[in-house]
Coordinates of C-alpha atoms and ligand atoms in Angstrom, one line a residue:
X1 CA 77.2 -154.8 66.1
X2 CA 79.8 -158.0 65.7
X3 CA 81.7 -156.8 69.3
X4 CA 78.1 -156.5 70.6
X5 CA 77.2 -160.2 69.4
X6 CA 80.6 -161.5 70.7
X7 CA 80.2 -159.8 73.7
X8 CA 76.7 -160.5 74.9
X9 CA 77.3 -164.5 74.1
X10 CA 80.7 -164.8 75.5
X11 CA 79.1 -163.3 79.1
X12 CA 76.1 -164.9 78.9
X13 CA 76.2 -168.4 77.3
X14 CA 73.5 -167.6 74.5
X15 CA 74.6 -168.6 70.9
X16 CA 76.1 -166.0 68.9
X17 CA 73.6 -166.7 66.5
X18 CA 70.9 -166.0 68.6
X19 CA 72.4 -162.7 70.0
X20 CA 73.0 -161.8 66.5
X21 CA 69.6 -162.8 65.0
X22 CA 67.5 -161.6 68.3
X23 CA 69.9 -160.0 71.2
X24 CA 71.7 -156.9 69.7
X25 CA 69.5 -155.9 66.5
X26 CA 66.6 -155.5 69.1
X27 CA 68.6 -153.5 71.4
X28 CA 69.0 -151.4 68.5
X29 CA 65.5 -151.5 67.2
X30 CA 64.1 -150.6 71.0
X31 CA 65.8 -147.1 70.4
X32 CA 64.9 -146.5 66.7
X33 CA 61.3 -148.1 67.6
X34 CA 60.9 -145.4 70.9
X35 CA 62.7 -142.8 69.2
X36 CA 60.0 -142.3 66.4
X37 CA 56.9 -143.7 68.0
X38 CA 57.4 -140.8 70.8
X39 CA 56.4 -138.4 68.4
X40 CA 53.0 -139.5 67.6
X41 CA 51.3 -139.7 70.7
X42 CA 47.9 -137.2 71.7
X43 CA 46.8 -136.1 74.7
X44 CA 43.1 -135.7 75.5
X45 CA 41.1 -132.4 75.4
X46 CA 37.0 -132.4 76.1
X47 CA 35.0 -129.0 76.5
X48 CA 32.6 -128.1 78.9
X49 CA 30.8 -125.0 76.9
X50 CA 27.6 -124.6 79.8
X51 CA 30.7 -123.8 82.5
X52 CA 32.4 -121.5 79.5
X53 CA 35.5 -124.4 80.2
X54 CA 37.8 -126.1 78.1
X55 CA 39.4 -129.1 79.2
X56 CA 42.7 -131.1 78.2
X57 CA 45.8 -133.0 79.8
X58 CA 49.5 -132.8 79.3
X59 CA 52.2 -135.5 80.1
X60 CA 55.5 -134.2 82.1
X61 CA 58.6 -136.6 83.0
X62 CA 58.4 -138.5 85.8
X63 CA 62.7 -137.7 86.9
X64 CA 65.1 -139.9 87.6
X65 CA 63.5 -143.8 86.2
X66 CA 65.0 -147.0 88.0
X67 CA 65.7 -149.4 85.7
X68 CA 66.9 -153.1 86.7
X69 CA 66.8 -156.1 84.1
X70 CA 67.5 -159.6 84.5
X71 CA 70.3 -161.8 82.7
X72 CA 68.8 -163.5 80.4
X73 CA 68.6 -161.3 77.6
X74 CA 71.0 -158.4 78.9
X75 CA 71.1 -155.8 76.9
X76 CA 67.6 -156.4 75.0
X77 CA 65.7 -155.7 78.3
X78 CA 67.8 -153.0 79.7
X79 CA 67.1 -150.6 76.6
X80 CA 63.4 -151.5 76.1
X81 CA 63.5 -149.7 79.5
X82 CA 66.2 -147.0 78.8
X83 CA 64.9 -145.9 75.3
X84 CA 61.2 -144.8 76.5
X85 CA 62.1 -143.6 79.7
X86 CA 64.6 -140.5 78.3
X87 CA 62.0 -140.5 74.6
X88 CA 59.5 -139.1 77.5
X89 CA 62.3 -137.1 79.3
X90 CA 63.1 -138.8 82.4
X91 CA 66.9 -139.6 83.5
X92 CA 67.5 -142.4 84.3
X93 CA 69.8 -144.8 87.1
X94 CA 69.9 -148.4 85.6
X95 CA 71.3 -151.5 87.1
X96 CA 71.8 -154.6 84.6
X97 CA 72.0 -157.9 86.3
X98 CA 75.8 -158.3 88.0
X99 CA 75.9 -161.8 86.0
X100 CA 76.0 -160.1 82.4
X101 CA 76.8 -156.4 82.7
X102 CA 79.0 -156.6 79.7
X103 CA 77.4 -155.0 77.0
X104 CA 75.4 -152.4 79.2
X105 CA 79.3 -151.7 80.2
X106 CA 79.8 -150.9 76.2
X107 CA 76.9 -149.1 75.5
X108 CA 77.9 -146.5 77.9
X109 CA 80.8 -145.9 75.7
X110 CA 78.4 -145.7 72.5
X111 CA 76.1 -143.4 74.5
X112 CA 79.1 -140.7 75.0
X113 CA 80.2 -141.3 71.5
X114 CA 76.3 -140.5 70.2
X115 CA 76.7 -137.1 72.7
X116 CA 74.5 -138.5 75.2
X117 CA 74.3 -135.6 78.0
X118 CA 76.1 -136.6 80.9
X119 CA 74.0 -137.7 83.5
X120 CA 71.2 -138.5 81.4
X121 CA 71.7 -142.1 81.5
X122 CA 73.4 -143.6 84.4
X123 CA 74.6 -147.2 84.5
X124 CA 75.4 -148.5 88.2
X125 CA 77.1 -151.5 88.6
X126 CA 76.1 -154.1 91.5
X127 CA 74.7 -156.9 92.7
X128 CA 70.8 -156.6 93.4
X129 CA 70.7 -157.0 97.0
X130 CA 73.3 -154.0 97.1
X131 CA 72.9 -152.1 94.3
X132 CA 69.3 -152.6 93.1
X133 CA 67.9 -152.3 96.6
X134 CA 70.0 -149.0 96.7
X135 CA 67.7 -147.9 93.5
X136 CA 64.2 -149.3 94.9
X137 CA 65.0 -147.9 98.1
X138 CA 65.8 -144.5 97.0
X139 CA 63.7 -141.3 97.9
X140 CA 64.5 -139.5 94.7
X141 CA 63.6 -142.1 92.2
X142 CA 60.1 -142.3 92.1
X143 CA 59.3 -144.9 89.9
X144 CA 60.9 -148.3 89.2
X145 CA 61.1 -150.2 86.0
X146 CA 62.2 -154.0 87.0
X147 CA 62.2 -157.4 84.8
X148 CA 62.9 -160.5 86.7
X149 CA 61.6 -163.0 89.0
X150 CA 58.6 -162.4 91.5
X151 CA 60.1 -163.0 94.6
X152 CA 62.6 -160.3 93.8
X153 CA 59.4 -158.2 92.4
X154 CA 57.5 -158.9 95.7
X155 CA 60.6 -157.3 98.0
X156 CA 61.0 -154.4 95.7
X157 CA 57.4 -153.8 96.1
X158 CA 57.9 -153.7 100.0
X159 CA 60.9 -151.8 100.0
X160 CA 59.5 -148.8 97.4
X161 CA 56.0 -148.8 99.3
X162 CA 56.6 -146.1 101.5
X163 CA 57.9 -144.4 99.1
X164 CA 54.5 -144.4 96.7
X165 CA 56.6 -145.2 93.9
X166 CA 55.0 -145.7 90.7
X167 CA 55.9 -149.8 89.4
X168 CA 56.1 -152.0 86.5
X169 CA 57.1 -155.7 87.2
X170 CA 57.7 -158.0 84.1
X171 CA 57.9 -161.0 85.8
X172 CA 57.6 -164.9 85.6
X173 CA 55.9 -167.3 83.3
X174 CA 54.7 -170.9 83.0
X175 CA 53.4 -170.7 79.8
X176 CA 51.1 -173.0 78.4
X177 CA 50.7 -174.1 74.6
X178 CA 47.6 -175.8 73.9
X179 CA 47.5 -177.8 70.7
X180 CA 43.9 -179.4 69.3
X181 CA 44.0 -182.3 66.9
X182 CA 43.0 -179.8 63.8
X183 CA 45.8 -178.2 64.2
X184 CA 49.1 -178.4 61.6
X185 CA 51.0 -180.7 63.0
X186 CA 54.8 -180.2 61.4
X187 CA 54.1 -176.2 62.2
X188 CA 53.3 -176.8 65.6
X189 CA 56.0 -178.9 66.3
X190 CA 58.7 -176.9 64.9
X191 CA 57.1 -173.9 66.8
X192 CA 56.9 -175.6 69.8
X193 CA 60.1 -177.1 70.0
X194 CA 62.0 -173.6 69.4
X195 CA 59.3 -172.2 71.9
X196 CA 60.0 -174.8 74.5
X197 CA 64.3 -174.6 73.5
X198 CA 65.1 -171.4 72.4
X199 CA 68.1 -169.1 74.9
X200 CA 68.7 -172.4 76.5
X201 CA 64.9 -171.9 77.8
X202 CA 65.8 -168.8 79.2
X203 CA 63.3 -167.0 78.1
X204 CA 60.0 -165.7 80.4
X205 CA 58.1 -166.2 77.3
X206 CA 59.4 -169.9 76.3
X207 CA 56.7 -172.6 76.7
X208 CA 57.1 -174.8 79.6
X209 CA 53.6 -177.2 79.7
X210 CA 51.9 -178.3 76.2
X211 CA 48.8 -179.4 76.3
X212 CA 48.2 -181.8 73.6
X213 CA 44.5 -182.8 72.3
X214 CA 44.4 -186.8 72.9
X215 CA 43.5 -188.3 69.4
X216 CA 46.9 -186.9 68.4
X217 CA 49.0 -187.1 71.7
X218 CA 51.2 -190.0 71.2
X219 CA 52.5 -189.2 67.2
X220 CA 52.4 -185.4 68.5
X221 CA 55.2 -186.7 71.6
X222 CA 56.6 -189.0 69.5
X223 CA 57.3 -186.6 66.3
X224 CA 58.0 -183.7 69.1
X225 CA 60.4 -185.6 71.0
X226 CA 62.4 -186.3 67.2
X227 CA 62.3 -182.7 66.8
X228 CA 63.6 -182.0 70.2
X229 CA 66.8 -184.4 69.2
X230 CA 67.7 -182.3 66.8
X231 CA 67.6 -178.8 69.0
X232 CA 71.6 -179.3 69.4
X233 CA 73.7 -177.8 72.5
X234 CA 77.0 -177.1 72.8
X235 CA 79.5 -174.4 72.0
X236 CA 78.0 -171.3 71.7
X237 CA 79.9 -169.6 68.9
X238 CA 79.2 -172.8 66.5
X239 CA 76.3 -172.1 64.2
X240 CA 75.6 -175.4 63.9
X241 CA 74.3 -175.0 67.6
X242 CA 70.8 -173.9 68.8
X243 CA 71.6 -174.0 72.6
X244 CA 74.7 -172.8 74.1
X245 CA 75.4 -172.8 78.0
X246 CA 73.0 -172.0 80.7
X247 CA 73.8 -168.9 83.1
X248 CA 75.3 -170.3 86.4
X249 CA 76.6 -173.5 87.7
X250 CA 73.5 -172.6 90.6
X251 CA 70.9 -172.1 88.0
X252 CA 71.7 -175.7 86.2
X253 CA 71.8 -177.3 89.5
X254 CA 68.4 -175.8 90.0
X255 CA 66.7 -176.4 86.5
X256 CA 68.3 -180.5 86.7
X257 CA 66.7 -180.7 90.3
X258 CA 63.2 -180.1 88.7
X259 CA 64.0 -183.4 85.8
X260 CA 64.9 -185.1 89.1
X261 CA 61.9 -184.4 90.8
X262 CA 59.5 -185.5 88.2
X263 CA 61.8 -188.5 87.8
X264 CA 61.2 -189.4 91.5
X265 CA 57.4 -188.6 91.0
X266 CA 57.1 -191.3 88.1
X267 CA 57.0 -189.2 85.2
X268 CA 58.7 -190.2 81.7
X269 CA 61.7 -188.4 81.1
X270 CA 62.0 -189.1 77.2
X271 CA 65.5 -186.8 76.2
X272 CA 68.2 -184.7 77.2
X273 CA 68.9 -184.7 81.3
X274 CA 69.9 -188.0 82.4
X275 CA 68.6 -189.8 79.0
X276 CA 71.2 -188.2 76.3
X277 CA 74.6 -187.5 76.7
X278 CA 76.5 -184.4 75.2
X279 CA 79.4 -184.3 73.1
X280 CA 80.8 -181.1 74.0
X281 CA 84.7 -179.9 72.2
X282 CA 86.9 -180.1 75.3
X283 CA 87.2 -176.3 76.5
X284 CA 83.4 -176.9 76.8
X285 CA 83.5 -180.0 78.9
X286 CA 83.1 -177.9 82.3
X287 CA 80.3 -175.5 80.9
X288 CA 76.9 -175.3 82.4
X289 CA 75.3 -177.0 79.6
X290 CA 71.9 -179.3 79.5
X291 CA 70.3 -180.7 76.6
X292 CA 66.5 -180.0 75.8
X293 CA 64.6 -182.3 77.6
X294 CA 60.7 -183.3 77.6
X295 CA 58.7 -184.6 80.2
X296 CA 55.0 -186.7 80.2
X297 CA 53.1 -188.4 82.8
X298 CA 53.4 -185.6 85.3
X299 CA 50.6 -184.2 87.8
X300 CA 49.3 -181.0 87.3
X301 CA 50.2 -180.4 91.3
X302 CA 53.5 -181.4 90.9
X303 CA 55.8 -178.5 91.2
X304 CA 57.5 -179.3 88.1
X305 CA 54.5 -178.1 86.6
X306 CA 53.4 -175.3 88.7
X307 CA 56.7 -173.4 89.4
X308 CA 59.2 -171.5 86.7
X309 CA 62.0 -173.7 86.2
X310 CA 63.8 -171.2 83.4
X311 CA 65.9 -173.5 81.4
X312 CA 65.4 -176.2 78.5
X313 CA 62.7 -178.1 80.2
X314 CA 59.3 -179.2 78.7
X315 CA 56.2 -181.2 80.1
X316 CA 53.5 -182.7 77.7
X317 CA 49.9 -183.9 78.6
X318 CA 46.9 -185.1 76.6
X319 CA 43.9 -183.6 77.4
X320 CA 39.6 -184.1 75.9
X321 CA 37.8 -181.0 76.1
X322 CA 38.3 -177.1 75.4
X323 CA 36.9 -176.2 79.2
X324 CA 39.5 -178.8 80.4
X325 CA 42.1 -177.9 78.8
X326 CA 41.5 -173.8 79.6
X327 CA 40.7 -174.8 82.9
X328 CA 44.6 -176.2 83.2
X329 CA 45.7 -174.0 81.1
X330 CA 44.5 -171.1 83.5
X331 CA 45.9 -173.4 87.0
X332 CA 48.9 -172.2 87.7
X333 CA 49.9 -168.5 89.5
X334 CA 51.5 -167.2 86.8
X335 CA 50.5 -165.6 83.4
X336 CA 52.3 -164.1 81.2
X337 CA 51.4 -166.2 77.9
X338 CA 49.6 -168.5 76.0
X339 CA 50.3 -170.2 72.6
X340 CA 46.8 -172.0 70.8
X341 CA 47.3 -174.0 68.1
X342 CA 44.1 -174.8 65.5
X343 CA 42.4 -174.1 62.1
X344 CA 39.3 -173.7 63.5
X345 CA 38.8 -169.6 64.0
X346 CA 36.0 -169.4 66.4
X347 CA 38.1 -171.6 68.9
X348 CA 40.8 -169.3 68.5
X349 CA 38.8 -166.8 69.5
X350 CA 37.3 -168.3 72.7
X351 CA 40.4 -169.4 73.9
X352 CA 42.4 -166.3 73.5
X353 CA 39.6 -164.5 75.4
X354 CA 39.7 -167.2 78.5
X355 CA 43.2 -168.0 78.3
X356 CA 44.2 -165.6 82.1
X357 CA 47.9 -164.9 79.9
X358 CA 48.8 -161.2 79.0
X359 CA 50.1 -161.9 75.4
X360 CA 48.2 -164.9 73.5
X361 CA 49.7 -166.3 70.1
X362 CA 47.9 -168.6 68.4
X363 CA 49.4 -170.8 65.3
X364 CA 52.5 -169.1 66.2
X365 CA 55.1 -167.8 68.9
X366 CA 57.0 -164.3 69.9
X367 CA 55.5 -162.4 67.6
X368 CA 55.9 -158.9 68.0
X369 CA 54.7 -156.1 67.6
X370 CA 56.3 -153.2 70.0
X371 CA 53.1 -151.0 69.7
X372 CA 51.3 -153.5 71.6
X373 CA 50.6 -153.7 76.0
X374 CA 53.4 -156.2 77.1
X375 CA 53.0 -157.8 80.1
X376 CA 51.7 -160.3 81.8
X377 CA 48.6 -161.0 84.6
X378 CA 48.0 -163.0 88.0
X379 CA 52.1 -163.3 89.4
X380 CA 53.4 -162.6 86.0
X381 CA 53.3 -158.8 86.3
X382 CA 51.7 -155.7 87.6
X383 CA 51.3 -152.9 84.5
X384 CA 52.2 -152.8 80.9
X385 CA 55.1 -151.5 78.8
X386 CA 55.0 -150.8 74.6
X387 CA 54.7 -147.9 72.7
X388 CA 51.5 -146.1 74.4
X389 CA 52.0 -148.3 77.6
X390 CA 55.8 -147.2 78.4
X391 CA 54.5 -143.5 77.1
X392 CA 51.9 -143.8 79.7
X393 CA 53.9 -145.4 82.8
X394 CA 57.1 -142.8 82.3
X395 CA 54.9 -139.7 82.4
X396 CA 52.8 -138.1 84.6
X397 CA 49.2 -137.0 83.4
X398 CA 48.2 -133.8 84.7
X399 CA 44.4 -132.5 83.8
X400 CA 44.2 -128.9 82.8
X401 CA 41.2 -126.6 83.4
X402 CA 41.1 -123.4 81.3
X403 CA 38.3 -121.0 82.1
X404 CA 37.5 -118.8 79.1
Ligands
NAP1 P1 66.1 -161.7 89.5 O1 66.9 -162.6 90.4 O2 64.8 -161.3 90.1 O3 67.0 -160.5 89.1 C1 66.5 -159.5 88.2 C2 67.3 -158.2 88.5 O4 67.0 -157.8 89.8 C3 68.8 -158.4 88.4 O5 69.4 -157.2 87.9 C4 69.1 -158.5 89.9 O6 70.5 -158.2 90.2 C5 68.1 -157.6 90.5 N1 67.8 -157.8 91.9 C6 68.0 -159.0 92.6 N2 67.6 -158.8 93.9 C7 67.2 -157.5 94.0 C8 66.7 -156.7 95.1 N3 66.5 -157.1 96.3 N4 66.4 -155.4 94.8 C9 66.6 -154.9 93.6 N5 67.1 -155.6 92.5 C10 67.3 -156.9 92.8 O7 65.7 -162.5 88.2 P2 66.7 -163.3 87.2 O8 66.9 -164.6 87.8 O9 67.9 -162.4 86.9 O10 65.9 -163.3 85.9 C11 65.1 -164.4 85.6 C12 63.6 -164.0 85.9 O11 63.2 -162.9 85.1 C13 62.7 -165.1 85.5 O12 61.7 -165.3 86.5 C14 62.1 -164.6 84.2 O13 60.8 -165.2 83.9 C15 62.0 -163.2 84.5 N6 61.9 -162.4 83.2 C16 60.7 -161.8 82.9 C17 60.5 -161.1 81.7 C18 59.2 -160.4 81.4 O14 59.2 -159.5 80.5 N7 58.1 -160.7 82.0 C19 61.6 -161.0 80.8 C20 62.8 -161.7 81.2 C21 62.9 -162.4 82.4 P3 71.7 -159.2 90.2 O15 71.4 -160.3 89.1 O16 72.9 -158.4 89.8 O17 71.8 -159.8 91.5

């Protein structure tokens, strides 16, 4: 587990503590939780009696499963994709992101070691306009697992249409948390802050717009942008730290250019990117770090607050009514999920039900459970994987009629 930990931080920036608390225990969990789960799915059986018929279905491999996940959680993704698809007996041909293909390197080695069948589980090595277009375009692989942006999910869906391969796309967010004056406050905050923070930001579930009730908007910003001081970057193997680096020189030249924009738009940028300066230990200095920064008095339009910007970046707005702030909520193309925050049960209730998000959470964040459809809606996905959802997408149903 500890060369795991070391491994997985050292290629991709994360914290050892949060590979070691999040990273490699769920890799390990995705193939304990797929190995046992397998075994208690049914199948469905109906009778016809007037046509002397009895009626039921059985679920057969799809083959060889092509698997590509993204970099921001390497090896966590890649085996929440590997572990269902041979459970349901498929082989499979998986491509981890070229930027942290470390610890999908090692687990090949623990694969042979567990007696792994050759050829069961291929790992390919490549960058995705090489290798992963390779996969997708492949006539022999007829499905495609993929986690990662939607522009790359929108050309693997060209290039595997004439193929009729079967899909699922984890893509995107642009999550919204909205948080009503009832709600508790210190909770909320402490929530929100690791929801906004948390992998540097690099997570598709992290919260990236709050949505703040207005009788409590200006102790909620001033209280959340205390708490966000305290979410401290720098070296990742220092446990003191929360943040380590982000993933590319390109990707923090990318997530700074979105604090610029809402900078040159007139918006409030109250910590971290231009406001707070780092102390980082000299071997650091050069690292692609960025502090946790939080933005307010930004436009709904702007693109700040409509586009994914993937890294430690936060925007807060008051808003008056439920409808209003459901109806923002909802605005943006993405919609993967939602975080409510409020005591008050019924509004709970009608929120999660009109909030357009795959996953809701409400008084709480990246909650779990792996039984349950993961995914997301509108250009956050297309399909849902979990333990009766992956059962479901790497099989084939086939009805069966017996006459008797
Ligand atoms: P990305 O650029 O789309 O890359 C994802 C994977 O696709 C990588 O392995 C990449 O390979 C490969 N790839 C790139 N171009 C390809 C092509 N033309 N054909 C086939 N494969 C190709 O995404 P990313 O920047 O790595 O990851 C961040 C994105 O993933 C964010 O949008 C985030 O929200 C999303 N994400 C979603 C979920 C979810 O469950 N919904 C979870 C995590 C992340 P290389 O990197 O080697 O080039």
């Amino acid at each position: 587990m500890e060369e795991f930990i070391q491994a997985e931080s050292k290629d991709q920036g994360k914290t050892v503590t949060f590979a070691r608390a999040v990273d490699i225990p769920r890799s390990a969990q995705n193939f304990r939780f797929f190995a046992s789960s397998v075994l208690h799915h049914t199948t469905e059986c109906s009778q016809m009696d007037h046509m002397g018929c009895l009626n039921y279905t059985v679920r057969c491999p799809v083959g060889v499963a092509g698997l590509i996940s993204p970099w921001n959680l390497p090896l966590y993704l890649l085996t929440w994709k590997i572990a269902p698809a041979i459970a349901t007996g498929n082989t499979v041909v998986a491509k981890p992101s070229e930027m942290t293909s470390v610890t999908a390197w090692m687990m090949c080695k623990l694969m042979e070691e567990a007696g792994v069948p050759p050829g069961v589980v291929n790992i390919v090595f490549g960058t995705g306009s090489r290798a992963g277009d390779a996969l997708v375009a492949h006539p022999d692989v007829p499905l495609i697992s993929f986690t990662g942006s939607t522009a790359t999910a929108q050309r693997i869906t060209e290039r595997s249409a004439p193929y009729c391969k079967k899909l699922s796309l984890e893509l995107g967010g642009k999550n919204p948390a909205i948080i009503f004056a009832d709600a508790d406050l210190e909770q909320c905050i402490e929530t929100t802050v690791r929801s906004s923070f948390s992998n540097q930001g690099e997570i598709c579930l992290c919260t990236s717009r709050i949505y703040v009730e207005r009788s409590i908007y200006s102790e909620f910003l001033e209280k959340f942008v205390a708490a966000a001081r305290k979410w401290k970057t720098g070296d990742p193997s220092d446990p003191s730290n929360h943040n380590g680096a982000l993933i590319s020189k390109e990707h923090l030249e990318k997530v700074r250019s979105f604090v610029a924009l809402a900078k040159s738009e007139g918006a409030v940028i109250h910590c971290g990117e231009g406001v707070d300066h780092l102390d980082l230990p000299e071997p650091n200095k050069s690292g692609y770090f960025m502090p946790p920064t939080v933005i307010s008095g930004i436009s709904d339009c702007s693109r700040v607050m409509q586009e994914e910007i993937f890294g430690p970046v936060t925007c807060i707005c008051p808003f008056d009514t439920e409808d209003e702030a459901v109806v923002r909520g909802n605005g943006v193309r993405y919609g993967l999920s939602a975080t409510v925050w409020s005591r008050d049960v019924g509004r709970v209730h009608r929120l999660a039900q009109r909030l357009q998000a795959g996953l809701v959470w409400t008084n709480c964040w990246l909650v779990r459970d792996l039984n349950l459809p993961f995914g997301g809606m509108k250009h956050s996905g297309v399909g849902r994987e979990g333990g009766k959802d992956s059962y479901h997408f790497f099989t084939e149903v086939k009805s069966i009629t017996i006459k008797h």
